[in-house]
Amino acid sequence: QVRFSDTVVVRPLVVWAFASRAARSGACWQEMARDRDRFQRRVQQTSVAIEPCLQPEHRARVWERLHAMSSG
């Protein structure tokens, strides 16, 4: 169980000027958003490419072919 103290202590956040300006510029967040979108697109493309190989019918055919080759 989580409990919070009734006594609230506010501490000032000490930052460096350059870090504060960089955080406010938005460039970092925009880059992260672009990277996230690229990653999601690549995951989707990869999923479309390998999804047929993961189907039970395909896996059964491969299993049979591999066992036919090893026993023959």
mmCIF file of C-alpha atoms in Angstrom:
data_model
loop_
_atom_site.group_PDB
_atom_site.id
_atom_site.type_symbol
_atom_site.label_atom_id
_atom_site.label_comp_id
_atom_site.label_asym_id
_atom_site.label_seq_id
_atom_site.Cartn_x
_atom_site.Cartn_y
_atom_site.Cartn_z
ATOM 1 C CA GLN A 1 0.000 0.000 0.000
ATOM 2 C CA VAL A 2 1.307 3.442 -0.898
ATOM 3 C CA ARG A 3 1.064 6.295 1.571
ATOM 4 C CA PHE A 4 2.074 9.907 1.187
ATOM 5 C CA SER A 5 3.256 12.137 3.965
ATOM 6 C CA ASP A 6 0.964 14.901 5.165
ATOM 7 C CA THR A 7 4.014 17.159 5.410
ATOM 8 C CA VAL A 8 4.826 18.663 2.023
ATOM 9 C CA VAL A 9 8.365 19.819 1.391
ATOM 10 C CA VAL A 10 9.021 21.839 -1.751
ATOM 11 C CA ARG A 11 12.627 21.892 -2.843
ATOM 12 C CA PRO A 12 13.814 24.262 -5.559
ATOM 13 C CA LEU A 13 15.128 22.561 -8.679
ATOM 14 C CA VAL A 14 18.579 23.824 -9.465
ATOM 15 C CA VAL A 15 19.357 23.682 -13.181
ATOM 16 C CA TRP A 16 22.092 24.900 -15.391
ATOM 17 C CA ALA A 17 21.139 27.600 -17.848
ATOM 18 C CA PHE A 18 22.166 25.618 -20.934
ATOM 19 C CA ALA A 19 20.198 22.561 -19.799
ATOM 20 C CA SER A 20 17.149 24.650 -19.117
ATOM 21 C CA ARG A 21 17.319 26.253 -22.565
ATOM 22 C CA ALA A 22 17.933 22.904 -24.257
ATOM 23 C CA ALA A 23 14.956 21.327 -22.507
ATOM 24 C CA ARG A 24 12.704 24.147 -23.582
ATOM 25 C CA SER A 25 13.849 24.197 -27.213
ATOM 26 C CA GLY A 26 11.870 21.068 -28.082
ATOM 27 C CA ALA A 27 14.475 19.748 -30.527
ATOM 28 C CA CYS A 28 15.269 16.758 -28.327
ATOM 29 C CA TRP A 29 11.605 15.830 -27.917
ATOM 30 C CA GLN A 30 10.959 16.234 -31.620
ATOM 31 C CA GLU A 31 13.883 13.947 -32.422
ATOM 32 C CA MET A 32 12.571 11.357 -29.955
ATOM 33 C CA ALA A 33 9.115 11.543 -31.544
ATOM 34 C CA ARG A 34 10.597 11.046 -35.025
ATOM 35 C CA ASP A 35 12.676 8.111 -33.788
ATOM 36 C CA ARG A 36 9.627 6.562 -32.141
ATOM 37 C CA ASP A 37 7.623 6.892 -35.364
ATOM 38 C CA ARG A 38 10.458 5.398 -37.430
ATOM 39 C CA PHE A 39 10.791 2.498 -35.011
ATOM 40 C CA GLN A 40 7.056 1.794 -35.064
ATOM 41 C CA ARG A 41 7.069 1.889 -38.872
ATOM 42 C CA ARG A 42 10.007 -0.540 -39.016
ATOM 43 C CA VAL A 43 8.316 -2.897 -36.550
ATOM 44 C CA GLN A 44 5.169 -2.835 -38.701
ATOM 45 C CA GLN A 45 7.131 -3.497 -41.911
ATOM 46 C CA THR A 46 9.033 -6.352 -40.282
ATOM 47 C CA SER A 47 5.809 -7.790 -38.925
ATOM 48 C CA VAL A 48 4.270 -7.827 -42.400
ATOM 49 C CA ALA A 49 7.396 -9.499 -43.820
ATOM 50 C CA ILE A 50 7.755 -12.305 -41.255
ATOM 51 C CA GLU A 51 4.119 -12.857 -40.280
ATOM 52 C CA PRO A 52 3.524 -15.562 -42.923
ATOM 53 C CA CYS A 53 6.481 -17.545 -41.523
ATOM 54 C CA LEU A 54 4.883 -17.610 -38.093
ATOM 55 C CA GLN A 55 1.591 -19.110 -39.255
ATOM 56 C CA PRO A 56 0.945 -22.663 -37.977
ATOM 57 C CA GLU A 57 0.460 -24.010 -41.528
ATOM 58 C CA HIS A 58 3.844 -22.718 -42.680
ATOM 59 C CA ARG A 59 5.592 -23.952 -39.564
ATOM 60 C CA ALA A 60 4.055 -27.424 -40.017
ATOM 61 C CA ARG A 61 5.252 -27.584 -43.657
ATOM 62 C CA VAL A 62 8.776 -26.590 -42.637
ATOM 63 C CA TRP A 63 8.748 -29.107 -39.791
ATOM 64 C CA GLU A 64 7.715 -31.889 -42.183
ATOM 65 C CA ARG A 65 10.311 -30.883 -44.773
ATOM 66 C CA LEU A 66 13.118 -30.767 -42.193
ATOM 67 C CA HIS A 67 12.195 -34.157 -40.758
ATOM 68 C CA ALA A 68 11.846 -35.698 -44.221
ATOM 69 C CA MET A 69 15.352 -34.478 -45.100
ATOM 70 C CA SER A 70 16.893 -35.775 -41.849
ATOM 71 C CA SER A 71 15.293 -39.221 -42.084
ATOM 72 C CA GLY A 72 15.975 -39.753 -45.773
#
